[in-house]
Every structure is written in C-alpha cells, then in structure tokens.
XYZ file of C-alpha atoms in Angstrom:
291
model
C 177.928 -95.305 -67.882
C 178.599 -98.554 -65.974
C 181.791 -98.875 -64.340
C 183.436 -95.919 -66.468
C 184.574 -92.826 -64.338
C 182.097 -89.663 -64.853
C 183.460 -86.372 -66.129
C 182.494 -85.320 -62.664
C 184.783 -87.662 -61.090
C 187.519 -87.037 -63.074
C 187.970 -83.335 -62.301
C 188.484 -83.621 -58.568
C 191.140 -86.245 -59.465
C 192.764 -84.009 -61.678
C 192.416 -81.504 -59.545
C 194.257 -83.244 -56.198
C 196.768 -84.541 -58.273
C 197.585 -81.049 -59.942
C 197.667 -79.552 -56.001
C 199.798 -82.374 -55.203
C 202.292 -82.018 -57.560
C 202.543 -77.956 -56.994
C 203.182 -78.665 -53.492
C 205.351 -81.369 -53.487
C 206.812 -80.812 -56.548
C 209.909 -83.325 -57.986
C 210.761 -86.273 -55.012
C 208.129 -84.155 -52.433
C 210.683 -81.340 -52.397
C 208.231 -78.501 -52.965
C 206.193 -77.656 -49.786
C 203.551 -75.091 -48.935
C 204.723 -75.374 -45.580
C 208.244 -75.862 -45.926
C 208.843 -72.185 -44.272
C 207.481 -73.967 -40.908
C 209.476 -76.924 -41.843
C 212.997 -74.798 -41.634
C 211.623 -73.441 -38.513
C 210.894 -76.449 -36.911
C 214.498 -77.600 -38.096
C 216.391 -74.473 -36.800
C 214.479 -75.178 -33.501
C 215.401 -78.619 -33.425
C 219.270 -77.688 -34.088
C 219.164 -75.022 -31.098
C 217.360 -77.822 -28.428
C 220.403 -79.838 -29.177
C 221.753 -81.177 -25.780
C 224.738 -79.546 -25.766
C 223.376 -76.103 -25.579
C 221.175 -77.574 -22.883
C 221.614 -75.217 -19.644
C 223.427 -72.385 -21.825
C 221.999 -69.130 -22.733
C 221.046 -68.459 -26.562
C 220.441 -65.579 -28.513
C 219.238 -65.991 -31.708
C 217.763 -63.815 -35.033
C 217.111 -64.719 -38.833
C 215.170 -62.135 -40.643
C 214.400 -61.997 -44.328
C 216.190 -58.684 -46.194
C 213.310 -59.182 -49.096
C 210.130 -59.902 -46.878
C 211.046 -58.251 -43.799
C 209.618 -61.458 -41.757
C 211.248 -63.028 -38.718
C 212.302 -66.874 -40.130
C 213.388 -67.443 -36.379
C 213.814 -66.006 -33.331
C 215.152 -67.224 -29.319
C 215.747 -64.807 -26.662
C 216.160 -62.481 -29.286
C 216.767 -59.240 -27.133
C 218.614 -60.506 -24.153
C 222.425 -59.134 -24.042
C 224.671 -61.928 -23.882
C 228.569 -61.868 -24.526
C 229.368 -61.618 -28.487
C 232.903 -62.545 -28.309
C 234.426 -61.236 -31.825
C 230.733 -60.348 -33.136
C 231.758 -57.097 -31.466
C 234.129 -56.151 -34.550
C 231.341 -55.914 -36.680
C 230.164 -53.245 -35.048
C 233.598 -51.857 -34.820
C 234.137 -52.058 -38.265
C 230.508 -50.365 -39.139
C 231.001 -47.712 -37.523
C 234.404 -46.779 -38.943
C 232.922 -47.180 -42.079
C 229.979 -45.468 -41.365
C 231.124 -42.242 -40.115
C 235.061 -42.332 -42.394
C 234.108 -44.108 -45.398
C 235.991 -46.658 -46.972
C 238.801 -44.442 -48.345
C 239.839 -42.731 -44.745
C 243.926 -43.544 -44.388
C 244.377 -43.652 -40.483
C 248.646 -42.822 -41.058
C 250.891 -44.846 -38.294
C 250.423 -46.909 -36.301
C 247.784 -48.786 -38.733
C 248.448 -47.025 -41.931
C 246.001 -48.321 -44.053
C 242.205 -47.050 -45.354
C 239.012 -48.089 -43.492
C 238.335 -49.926 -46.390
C 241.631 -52.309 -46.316
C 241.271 -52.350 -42.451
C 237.891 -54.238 -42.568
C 239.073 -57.146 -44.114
C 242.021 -57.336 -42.180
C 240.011 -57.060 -38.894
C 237.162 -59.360 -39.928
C 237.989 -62.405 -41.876
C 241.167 -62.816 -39.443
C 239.409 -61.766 -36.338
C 242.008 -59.605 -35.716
C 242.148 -58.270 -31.591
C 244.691 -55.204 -32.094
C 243.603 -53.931 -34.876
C 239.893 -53.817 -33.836
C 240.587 -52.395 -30.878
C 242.957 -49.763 -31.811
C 240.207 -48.576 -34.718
C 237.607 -48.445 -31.932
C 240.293 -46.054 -30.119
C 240.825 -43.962 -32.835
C 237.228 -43.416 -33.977
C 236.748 -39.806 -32.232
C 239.641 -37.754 -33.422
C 239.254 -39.663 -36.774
C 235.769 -38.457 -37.064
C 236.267 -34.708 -35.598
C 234.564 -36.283 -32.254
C 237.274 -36.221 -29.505
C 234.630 -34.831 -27.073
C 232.898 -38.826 -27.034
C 234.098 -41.946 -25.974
C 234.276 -44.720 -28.148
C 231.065 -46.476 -26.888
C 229.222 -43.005 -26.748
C 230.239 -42.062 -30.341
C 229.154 -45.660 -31.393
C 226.172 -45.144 -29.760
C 225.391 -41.912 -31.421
C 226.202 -43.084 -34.858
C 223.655 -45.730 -34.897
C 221.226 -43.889 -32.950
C 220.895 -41.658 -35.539
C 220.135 -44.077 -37.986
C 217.354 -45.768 -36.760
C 219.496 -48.837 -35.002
C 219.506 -48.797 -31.076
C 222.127 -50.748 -29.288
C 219.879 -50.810 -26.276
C 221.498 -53.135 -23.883
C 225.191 -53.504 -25.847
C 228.011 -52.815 -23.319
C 231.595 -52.376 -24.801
C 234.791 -53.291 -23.075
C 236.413 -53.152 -26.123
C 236.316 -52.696 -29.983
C 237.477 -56.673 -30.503
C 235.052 -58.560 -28.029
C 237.800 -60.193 -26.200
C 236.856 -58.749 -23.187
C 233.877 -60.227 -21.228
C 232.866 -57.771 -20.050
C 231.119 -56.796 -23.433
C 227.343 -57.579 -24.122
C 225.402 -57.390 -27.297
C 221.986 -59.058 -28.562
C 221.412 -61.301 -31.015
C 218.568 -58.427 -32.240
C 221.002 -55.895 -32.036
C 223.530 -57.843 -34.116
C 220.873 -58.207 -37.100
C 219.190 -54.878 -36.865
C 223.359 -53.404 -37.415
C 223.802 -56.050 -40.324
C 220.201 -54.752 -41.967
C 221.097 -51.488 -41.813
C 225.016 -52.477 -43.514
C 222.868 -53.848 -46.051
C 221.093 -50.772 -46.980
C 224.675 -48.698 -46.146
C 226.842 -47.146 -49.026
C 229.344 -48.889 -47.686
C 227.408 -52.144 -48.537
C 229.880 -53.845 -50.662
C 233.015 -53.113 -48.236
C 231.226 -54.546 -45.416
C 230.094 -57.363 -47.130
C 232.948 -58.756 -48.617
C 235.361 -58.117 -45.616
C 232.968 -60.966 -44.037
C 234.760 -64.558 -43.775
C 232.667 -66.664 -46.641
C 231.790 -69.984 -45.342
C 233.778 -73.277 -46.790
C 236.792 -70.346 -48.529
C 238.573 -68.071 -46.481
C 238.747 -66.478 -43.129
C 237.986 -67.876 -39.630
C 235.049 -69.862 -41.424
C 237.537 -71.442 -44.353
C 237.270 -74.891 -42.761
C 233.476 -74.559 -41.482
C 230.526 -75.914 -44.101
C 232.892 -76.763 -46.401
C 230.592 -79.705 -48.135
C 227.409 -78.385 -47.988
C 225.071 -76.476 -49.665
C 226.016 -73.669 -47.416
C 229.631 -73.307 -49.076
C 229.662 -69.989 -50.317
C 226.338 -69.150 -49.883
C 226.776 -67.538 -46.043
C 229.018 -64.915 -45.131
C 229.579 -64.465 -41.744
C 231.607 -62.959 -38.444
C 232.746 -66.081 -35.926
C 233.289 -65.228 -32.264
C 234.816 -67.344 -29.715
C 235.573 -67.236 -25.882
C 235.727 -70.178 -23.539
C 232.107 -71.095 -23.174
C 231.475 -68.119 -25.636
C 230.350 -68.827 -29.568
C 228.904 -66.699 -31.996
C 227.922 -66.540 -35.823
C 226.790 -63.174 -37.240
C 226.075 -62.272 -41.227
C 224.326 -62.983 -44.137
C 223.031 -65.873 -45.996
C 221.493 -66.598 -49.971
C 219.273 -69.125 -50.073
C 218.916 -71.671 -52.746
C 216.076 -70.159 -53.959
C 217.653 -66.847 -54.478
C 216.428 -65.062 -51.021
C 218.970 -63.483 -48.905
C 218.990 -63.701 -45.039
C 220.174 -61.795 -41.806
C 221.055 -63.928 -38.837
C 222.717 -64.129 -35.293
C 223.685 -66.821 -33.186
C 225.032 -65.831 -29.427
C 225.845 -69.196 -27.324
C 227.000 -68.597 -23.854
C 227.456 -70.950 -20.967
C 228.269 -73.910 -22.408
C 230.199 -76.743 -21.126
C 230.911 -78.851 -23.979
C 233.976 -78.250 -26.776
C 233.053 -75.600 -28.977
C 233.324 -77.473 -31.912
C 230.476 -79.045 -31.230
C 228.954 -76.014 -30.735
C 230.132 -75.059 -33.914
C 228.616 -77.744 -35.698
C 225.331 -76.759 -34.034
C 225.727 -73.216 -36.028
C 226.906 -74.930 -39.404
C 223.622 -76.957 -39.274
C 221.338 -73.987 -38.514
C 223.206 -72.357 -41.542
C 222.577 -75.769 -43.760
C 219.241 -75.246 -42.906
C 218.701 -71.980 -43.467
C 220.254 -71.952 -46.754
C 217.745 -74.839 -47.838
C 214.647 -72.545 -47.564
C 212.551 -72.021 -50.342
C 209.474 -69.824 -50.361
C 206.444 -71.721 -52.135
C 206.261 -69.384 -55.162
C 210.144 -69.816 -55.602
C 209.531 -73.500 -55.607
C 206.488 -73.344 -58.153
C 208.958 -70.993 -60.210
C 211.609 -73.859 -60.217
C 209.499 -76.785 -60.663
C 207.554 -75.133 -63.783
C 210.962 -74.873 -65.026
C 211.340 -79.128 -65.199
C-alpha cells in the first residue's frame, strides 16, 4: 500500500480521537476527571492564606450519589455563628409543622417564622422559638437543647458534639460541626417540611443576608444557603444545583481568623463557584451529544 495509512492504522486513530472528544468534549470542557478537578479546586480555595492558622470545618455531599465531594475537619465542633438557626428552625418545623400559630409575643405560624428568622438572620426571633419549643410541642419537662437533641436523635441525625447557648448562634459559647450541619440539611431534604425549609434559605445573588454575595456568577441562584458571622467567626450552610442538574449539601465553619471577613467571604463564594461548576462525566457526555 505504499505510503497510504492501513485500515489497521486508521482504527486506533479513530478510536483516540473519539475518546478524546468524549472526554474533553467542546473547548476541553468535558473531563473524566473533572470530579478530582473540583476537589482539587475547593482545596485550593480553603489553603488560601487568609484562613492560614484558623480552624475549618468543612462538608459537601452529593443528595443523588450519596458521595463525599469534599471534606476538612469534618467532625470537629467549632462555633457556627447564625448556622445555629437552622437547626432552630428544623426543629420547630419538625416537631409543629409549618401551620403551628405560636399567639403573642411572635404571632405568626412556624411556617412564616422561618423565613423571617433565616433569610434576615434574625437574633430574637430565633431565640425566642428555641424558648418556646417545649410547651409548643407538649414537652415542658426538656430543655431546649435536650428536646433538640431528642428530636433528631430519633431520626437518625446525632448532634454529637453541638453545644447550644442559644437558638440564634450569637452566643459563643455554641458549637456545631460542619458534619452535623449537613447530616441536619440531608435529613430537611428528605423532611415533609422540605419545601418550607428550603425556600426560607437566603438564595445567593437575590435576597436575604446572601443578596449581595455571588451576584455575577454562575452560582446566582443556583445555592441557597444560611450565612453566619461573629468576629473571627464565618459560616455558609445549604444547598447547591449544579450546572449539570445535581444538587449538593455543604458546610463551611471558619473560626480564628484574623483577616476582614469579607475576604473570608469571598473564600466561601469561590468554593460555591466551584462547586456549582461540577459536572459528573455522564452528565457531560449527555450535554455534549446534545451539540
């Protein structure tokens, strides 16, 4: 055949080529890998040097696949700042329903408390829901904390290492895990009270404490999330949709850090940014056969 390429040459060609472009797909954006890629991103974020000498909890688990995206110092109690409403506001949820009416001084449902306490960060309000929990729910024989406790204890979720001061966070005294933090979000997710929950969250770019946060980016709308700040305290607890459809858990406890917590909070917004960019390889080979 002289210089002409052989039918056996032309196959592994093809071959390469085809594996190429299923992994790379259009401009290289399709990646076998690119799960270790967001890793290695998130990682990168967190070793920035102004977290350098603080302590950092962190947690992103997948609600479809079940498999830890990230995790740093996972279990070790640190102070959650205003993360602590969300358990606040689970609980109340959990054990009243949405529909309870709590009559003066608050006067309002469960259900149009939540927002009110969440997307505002609102200190009194928390706090006086955490203080009314018992006789709301029949259980005047608990505490607070013990009746919290119990509530998630029962369903599967153990606050192991949380210590409440308070039902806002603004005490801190208060100390809660980054693990703890998702594994009370996964089980909101699976709640009847879902929806309520969900959308009482401050949605990232639009309203709430996060209404000027990752306003440009492709996180906009796509993470929904509780803020939490103390001085050297920052925290950023929810959910987040991917651009390939998948939907994430996460928590983000920073304590003892010395710079201004913007910058801190910029850290977050980026871990977010990331986050939101990951795309599983058969969600990519979905999209690019698509083209």
């Amino acid at each position: 055949m002289g210089d002409a390429m052989r039918t056996t040459d032309v196959i592994p060609v093809i071959t390469a080529a085809f594996i190429c472009c299923l992994f790379l797909g259009p401009a290289g954006e399709c990646r076998a890998d690119h799960l270790r890629a967001v890793q290695n991103e998130v990682a990168g974020v967190l070793a920035h040097p102004a977290l350098r000498g603080a302590d950092v909890s962190a947690l992103v688990v997948s609600v479809e696949h079940g498999d830890v995206i990230y995790e740093l110092n996972a279990r070790r109690p640190l102070i959650p700042a205003s993360n602590m409403k969300l358990v606040t506001v689970a609980t109340a949820l959990e054990l009243l329903g949405a529909g309870e009416d709590f009559g003066p001084p608050m006067g309002e449902t469960v259900g149009g408390l939540a927002p009110r306490i969440l997307k505002p960060s609102d200190n009194a309000l928390a706090d006086a829901l955490l203080h009314s929990l018992p006789r709301a729910a029949g259980r005047p024989d608990l505490t607070s904390n013990q009746l919290c406790a119990e509530t998630w204890g029962e369903r599967g979720v153990s606050l192991q290492g949380t210590r409440w001061a308070d039902g806002s966070g603004l005490s801190r005294a208060g100390l809660m895990s980054a693990a703890v933090i998702v594994r009370l979000l996964e089980a909101m997710d699976r709640s009847r009270w879902r929806e309520e929950f969900i959308a009482a969250l401050p949605v990232a770019g639009v309203d709430g404490t996060l209404r000027s946060r990752m306003r440009d980016g492709r996180a906009r709308r796509r993470v929904r999330a509780k803020t939490g700040t103390l001085t050297g305290v920052s925290a950023l607890s929810g959910y987040a949709q991917t651009v390939g459809g998948e939907r994430l858990v996460f928590a983000m406890v920073m304590n003892g850090f010395v710079c201004d917590v913007q910058r801190v909070r910029r850290i977050q917004d980026r871990v977010c940014e990331a986050l939101v960019g990951l795309e599983r390889e058969a969600q990519c080979f979905d999209r690019t056969a698509g083209d």
